[in-house]
Coordinates of C-alpha atoms and ligand atoms in Angstrom, one line a residue:
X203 CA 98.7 -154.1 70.3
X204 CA 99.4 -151.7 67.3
X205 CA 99.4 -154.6 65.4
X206 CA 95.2 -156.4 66.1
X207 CA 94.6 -152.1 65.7
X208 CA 95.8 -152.3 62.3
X209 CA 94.1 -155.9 61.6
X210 CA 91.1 -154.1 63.2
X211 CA 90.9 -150.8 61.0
X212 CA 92.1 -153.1 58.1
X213 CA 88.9 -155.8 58.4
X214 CA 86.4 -152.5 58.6
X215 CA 87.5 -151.2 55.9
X216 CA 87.6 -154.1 54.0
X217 CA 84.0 -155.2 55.5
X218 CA 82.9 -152.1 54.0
X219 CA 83.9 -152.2 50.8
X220 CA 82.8 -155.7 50.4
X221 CA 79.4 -154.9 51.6
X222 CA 79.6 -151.7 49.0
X223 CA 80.7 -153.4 46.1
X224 CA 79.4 -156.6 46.4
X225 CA 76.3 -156.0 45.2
X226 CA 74.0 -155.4 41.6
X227 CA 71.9 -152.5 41.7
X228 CA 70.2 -151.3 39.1
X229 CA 68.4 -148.0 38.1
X230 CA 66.8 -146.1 35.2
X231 CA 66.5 -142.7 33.7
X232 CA 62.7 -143.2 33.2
X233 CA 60.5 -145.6 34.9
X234 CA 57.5 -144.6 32.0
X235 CA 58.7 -143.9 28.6
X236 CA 56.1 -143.1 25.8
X237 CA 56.7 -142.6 22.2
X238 CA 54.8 -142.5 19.3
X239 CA 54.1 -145.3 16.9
X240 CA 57.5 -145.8 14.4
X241 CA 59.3 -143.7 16.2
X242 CA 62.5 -144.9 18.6
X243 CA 62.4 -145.0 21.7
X244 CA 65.0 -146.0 25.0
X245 CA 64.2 -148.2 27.9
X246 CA 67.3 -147.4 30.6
X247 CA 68.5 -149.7 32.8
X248 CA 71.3 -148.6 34.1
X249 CA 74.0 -151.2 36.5
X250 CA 74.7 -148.3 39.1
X251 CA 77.0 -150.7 41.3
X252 CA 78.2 -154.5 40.0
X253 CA 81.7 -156.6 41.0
X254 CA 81.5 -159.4 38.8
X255 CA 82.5 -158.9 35.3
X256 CA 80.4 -160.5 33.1
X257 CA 76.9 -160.1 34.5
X258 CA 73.7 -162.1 32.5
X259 CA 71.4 -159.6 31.5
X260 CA 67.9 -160.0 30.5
X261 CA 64.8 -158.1 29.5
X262 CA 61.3 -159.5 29.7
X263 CA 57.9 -158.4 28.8
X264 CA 55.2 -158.6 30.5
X265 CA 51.9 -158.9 29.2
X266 CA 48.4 -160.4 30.4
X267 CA 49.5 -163.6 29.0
X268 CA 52.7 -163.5 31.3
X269 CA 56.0 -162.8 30.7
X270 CA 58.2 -163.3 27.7
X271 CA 61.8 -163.2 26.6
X272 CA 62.6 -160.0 24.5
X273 CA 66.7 -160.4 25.3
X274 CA 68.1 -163.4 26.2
X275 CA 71.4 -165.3 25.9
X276 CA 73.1 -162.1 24.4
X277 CA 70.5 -162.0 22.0
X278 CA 67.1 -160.0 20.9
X279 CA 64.1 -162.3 20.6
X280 CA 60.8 -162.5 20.3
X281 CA 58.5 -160.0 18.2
X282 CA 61.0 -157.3 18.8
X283 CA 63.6 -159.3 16.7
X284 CA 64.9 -157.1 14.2
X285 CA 63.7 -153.9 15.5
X286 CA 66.1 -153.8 18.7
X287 CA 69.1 -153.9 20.1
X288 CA 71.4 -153.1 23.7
X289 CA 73.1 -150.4 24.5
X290 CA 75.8 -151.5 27.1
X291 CA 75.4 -152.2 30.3
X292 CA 71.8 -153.5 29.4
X293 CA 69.7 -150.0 27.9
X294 CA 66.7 -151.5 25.3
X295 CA 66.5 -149.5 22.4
X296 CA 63.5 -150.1 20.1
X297 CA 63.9 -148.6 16.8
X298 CA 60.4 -149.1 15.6
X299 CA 58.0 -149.4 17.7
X300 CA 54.7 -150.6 17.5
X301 CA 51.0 -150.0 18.8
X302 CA 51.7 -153.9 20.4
X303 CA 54.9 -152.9 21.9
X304 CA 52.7 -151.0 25.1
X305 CA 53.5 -152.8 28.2
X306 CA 55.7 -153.4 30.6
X307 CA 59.5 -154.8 30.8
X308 CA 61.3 -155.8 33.2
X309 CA 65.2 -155.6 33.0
X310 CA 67.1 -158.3 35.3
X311 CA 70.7 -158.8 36.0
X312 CA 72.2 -161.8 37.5
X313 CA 75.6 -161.2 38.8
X314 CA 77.2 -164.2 40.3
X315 CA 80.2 -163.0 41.7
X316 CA 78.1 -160.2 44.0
X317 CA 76.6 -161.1 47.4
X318 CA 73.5 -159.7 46.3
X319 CA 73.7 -161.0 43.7
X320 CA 70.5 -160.1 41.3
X321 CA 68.2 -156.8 40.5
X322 CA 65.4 -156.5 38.5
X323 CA 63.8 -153.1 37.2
X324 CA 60.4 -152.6 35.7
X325 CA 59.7 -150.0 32.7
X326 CA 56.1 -149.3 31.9
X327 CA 56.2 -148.4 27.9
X328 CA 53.3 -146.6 26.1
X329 CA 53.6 -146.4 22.3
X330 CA 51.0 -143.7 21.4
X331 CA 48.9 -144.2 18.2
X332 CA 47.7 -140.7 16.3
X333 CA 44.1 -141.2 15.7
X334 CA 42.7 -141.6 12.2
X335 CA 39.7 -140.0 10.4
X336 CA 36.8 -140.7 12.3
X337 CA 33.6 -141.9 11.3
X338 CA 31.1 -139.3 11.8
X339 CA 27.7 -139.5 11.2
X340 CA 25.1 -136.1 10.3
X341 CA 21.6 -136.8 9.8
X342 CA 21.3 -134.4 6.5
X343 CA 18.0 -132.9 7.3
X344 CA 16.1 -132.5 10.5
X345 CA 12.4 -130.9 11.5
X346 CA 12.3 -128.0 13.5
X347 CA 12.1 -129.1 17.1
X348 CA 12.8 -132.7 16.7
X349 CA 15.8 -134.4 18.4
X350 CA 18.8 -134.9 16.3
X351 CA 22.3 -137.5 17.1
X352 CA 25.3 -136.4 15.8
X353 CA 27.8 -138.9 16.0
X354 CA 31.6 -139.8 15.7
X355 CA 33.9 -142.8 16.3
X356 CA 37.5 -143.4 16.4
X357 CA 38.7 -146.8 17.4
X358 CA 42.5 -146.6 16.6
X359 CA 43.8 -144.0 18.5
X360 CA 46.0 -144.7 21.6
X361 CA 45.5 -143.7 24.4
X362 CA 41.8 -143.6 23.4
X363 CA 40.7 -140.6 21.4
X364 CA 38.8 -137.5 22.9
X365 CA 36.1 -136.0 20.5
X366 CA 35.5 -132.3 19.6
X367 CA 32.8 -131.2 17.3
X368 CA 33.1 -128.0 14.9
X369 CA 30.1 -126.5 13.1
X370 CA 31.0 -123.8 10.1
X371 CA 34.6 -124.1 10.8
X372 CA 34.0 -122.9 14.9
X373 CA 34.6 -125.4 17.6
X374 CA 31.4 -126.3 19.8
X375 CA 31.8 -125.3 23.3
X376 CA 30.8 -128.1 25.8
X377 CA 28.4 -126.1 27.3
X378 CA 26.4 -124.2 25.1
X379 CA 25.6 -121.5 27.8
X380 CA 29.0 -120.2 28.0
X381 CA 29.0 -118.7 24.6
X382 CA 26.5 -116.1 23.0
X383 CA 26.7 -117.7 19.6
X384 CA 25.6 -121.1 20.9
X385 CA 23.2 -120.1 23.9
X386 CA 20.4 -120.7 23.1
X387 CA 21.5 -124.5 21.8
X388 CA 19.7 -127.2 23.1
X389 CA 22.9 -130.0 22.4
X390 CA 24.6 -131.9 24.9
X391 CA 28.1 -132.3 23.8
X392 CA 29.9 -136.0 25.0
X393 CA 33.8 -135.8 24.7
X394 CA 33.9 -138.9 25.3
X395 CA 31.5 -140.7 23.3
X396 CA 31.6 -138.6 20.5
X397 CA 28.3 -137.9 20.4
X398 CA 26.3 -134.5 20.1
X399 CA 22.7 -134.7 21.1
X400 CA 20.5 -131.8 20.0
X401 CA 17.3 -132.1 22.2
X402 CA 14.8 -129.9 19.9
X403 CA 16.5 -128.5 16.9
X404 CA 16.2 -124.6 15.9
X405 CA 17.2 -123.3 12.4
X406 CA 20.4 -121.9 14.1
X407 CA 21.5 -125.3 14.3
X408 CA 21.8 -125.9 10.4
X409 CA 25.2 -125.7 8.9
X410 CA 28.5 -127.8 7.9
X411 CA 29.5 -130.2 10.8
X412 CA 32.7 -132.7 11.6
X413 CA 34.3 -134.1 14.3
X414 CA 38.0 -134.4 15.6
X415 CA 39.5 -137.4 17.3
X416 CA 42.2 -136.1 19.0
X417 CA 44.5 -138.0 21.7
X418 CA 48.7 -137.2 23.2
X419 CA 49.6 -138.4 19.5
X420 CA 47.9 -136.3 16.9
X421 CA 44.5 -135.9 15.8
X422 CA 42.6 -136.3 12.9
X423 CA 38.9 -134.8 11.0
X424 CA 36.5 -136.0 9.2
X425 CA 34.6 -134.0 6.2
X426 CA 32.1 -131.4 7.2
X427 CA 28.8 -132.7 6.7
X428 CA 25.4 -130.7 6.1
X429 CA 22.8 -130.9 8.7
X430 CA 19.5 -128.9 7.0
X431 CA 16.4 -127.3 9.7
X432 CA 13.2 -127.8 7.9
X433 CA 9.6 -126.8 8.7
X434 CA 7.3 -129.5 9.1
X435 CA 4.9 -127.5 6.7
X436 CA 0.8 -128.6 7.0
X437 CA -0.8 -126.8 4.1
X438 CA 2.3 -127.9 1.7
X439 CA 1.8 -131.6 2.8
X440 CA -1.9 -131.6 1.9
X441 CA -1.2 -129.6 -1.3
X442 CA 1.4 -132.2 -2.2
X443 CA -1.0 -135.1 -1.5
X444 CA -3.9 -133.6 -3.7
X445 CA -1.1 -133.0 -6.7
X446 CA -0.2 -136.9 -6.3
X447 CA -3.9 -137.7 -6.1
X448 CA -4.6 -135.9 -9.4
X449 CA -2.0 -137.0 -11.2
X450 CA -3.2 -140.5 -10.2
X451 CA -6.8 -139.8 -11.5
X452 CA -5.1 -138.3 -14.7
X453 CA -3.2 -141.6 -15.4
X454 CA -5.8 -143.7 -14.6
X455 CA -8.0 -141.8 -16.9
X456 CA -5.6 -142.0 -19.6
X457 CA -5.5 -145.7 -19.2
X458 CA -9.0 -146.5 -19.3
X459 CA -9.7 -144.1 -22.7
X460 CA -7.2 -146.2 -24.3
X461 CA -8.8 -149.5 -23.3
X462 CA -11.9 -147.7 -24.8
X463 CA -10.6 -147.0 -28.0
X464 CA -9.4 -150.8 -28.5
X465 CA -5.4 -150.1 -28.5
X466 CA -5.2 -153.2 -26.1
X467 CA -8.3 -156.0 -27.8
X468 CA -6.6 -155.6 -31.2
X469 CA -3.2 -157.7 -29.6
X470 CA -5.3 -160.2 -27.9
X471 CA -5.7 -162.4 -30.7
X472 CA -2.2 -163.0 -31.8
X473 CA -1.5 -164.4 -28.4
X474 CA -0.5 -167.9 -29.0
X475 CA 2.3 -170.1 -27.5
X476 CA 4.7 -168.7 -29.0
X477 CA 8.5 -168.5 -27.4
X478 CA 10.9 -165.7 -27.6
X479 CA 14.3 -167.8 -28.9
X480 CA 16.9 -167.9 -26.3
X481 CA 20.0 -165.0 -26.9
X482 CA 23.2 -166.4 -28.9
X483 CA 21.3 -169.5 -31.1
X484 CA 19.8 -166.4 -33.0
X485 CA 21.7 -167.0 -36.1
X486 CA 20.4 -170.4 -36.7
X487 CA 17.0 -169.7 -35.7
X488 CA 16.4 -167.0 -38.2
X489 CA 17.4 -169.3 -40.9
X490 CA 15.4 -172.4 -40.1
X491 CA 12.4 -169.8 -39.6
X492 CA 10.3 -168.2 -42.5
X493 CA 11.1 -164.3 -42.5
X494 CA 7.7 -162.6 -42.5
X495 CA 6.5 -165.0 -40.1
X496 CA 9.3 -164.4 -37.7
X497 CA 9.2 -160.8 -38.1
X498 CA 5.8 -160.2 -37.2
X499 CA 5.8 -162.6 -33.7
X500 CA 8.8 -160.7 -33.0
X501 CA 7.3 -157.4 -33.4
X502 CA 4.4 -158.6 -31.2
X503 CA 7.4 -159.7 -28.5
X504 CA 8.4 -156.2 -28.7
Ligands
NAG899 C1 58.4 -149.6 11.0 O1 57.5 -150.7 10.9 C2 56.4 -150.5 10.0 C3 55.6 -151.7 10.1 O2 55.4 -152.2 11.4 C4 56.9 -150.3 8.6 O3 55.8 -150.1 7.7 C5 57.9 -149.1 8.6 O4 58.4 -149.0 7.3 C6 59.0 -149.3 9.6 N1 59.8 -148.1 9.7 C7 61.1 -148.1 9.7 C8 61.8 -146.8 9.8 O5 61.7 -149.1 9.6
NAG900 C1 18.0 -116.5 22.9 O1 16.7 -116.5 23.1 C2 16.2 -115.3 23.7 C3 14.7 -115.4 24.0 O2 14.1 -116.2 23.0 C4 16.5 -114.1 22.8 O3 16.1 -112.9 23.4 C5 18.0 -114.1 22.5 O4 18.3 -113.0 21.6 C6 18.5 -115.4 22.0 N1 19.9 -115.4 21.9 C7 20.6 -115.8 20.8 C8 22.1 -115.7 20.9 O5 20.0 -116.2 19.8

């Protein structure tokens, strides 16, 4: 009787070890790792239980186009060749990573000698990208009380960059209404476009201008640009049409005394066929020529 008790407690035991043991599971220190471009960075995937010995471990990543092998067969492949390695168990260290390196891998372990015998673990890696000078555009002079774009674009940043906008060195609140310097603005500012819309300009709104892209990796300017306020001014429009009208009348003038006086019939006669020699055959043509003859075409040429 003491005996089956002891077979008893013995195959309990034993039945609950196996079913402890005999199993690969897998976990990690963080599921969504970020870094920032050409820096290192660690995907964990740590073996927290395992039986057999001498698991197969593999990493994948997974893209739109569908997976691929980034360590297989004990070794690093694909375009991560070269720039990683493992740290045992089965821990992905990149050492450079890349904007293209942003997606998600999935760590699996095949342990034949378990019952459950495979695990897999997916890591979700985002490799910021610091923004770089944006192209801003600031239309250099405006009219009073006309519309005006201001505009700025940054297409490298990742995540994608968010846009601030700085006039004289002071950053533009997105509402002008909350501050006095700015309240009587008419802009609409668009963090995420990049854009700054003035609806009717005032001469407040002249001064130096730029933009920041700015995004979890950095951020970065582009010059200040001068947007100018000017009057749309009547009486000096007409006064500069009647000085371009007169100077006209003067020129003309001028042209038609000298027709007058003959300085134009005089060269009318020497106008024969006569054809300006083509540049580098000059040396042979001024010998063949006769002198006086040649210099006076020539000077009518001129
Ligand atoms: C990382 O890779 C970039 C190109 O992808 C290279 O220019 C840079 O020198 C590398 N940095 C290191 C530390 O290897
Ligand atoms: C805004 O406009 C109002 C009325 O035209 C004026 O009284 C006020 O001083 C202006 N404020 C600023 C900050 O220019």
């Amino acid at each position: 009787m003491a005996k089956t008790r002891l077979a008893c407690l013995l195959t309990l035991l034993s039945t609950h070890c196996y079913f402890n043991v005999s199993a690969v599971v897998l976990k990690t220190n963080n599921e969504s790792p970020w870094t920032n471009e050409f820096d290192k960075i660690e995907l964990s995937c740590l073996i927290e239980s395992i039986s057999t010995t001498n698991p197969r471990i593999e990493w994948k990543k997974i893209t739109n186009e569908g997976p691929s092998y980034v360590y297989f067969d004990r070794k690093i492949s694909g375009d991560l060749e070269n720039r990683a390695m493992i740290r045992e168990p089965a821990t992905l260290l990149i050492t450079n990573a890349t904007r293209l390196d942003t997606a998600k891998y999935r760590c699996e372990v095949t342990a034949a000698d378990d019952q459950k015998s495979f695990d897999e673990i997916v890591i979700d890696l985002v490799v910021r990208v610091k923004p770089v000078v944006p192209k801003c555009s600031v239309p250099k002079s405006v009219p009073f009380g006309k519309s005006a774009e201001l505009s700025c674009v940054e297409d490298e940043g990742f995540p994608k960059s968010q846009y601030q906008w700085f006039k004289n060195r002071e950053e533009i609140p997105d509402d002008p209404k909350t501050s006095l310097k700015f309240f009587n603005s008419t802009y609409t500012l668009n963090a995420e476009a990049g854009t700054l819309n003035f609806i009717a300009v005032r001469k407040e709104d002249a001064g130096e201008y730029f933009c920041r892209a700015k995004n979890d990796a950095g951020y970065s300017e582009c010059p200040p640009q001068k947007m100018e306020v000017y009057d749309i001014d009547v009486v000096g429009i007409v006064l500069g049409v009647l000085v371009v009208a007169v100077v006209l009348l003067c020129i003309t003038a001028g042209i038609c005394c000298a027709y007058k006086r003959g300085y134009f019939s005089s060269q009318k006669q020497t106008g024969n066929n006569y054809k300006v020699p083509a540049k580098g055959d000059g040396v042979d043509y001024v010998r063949t020529e006769d002198e006086g003859d040649f210099r006076h075409k020539s000077s009518f040429v001129i």
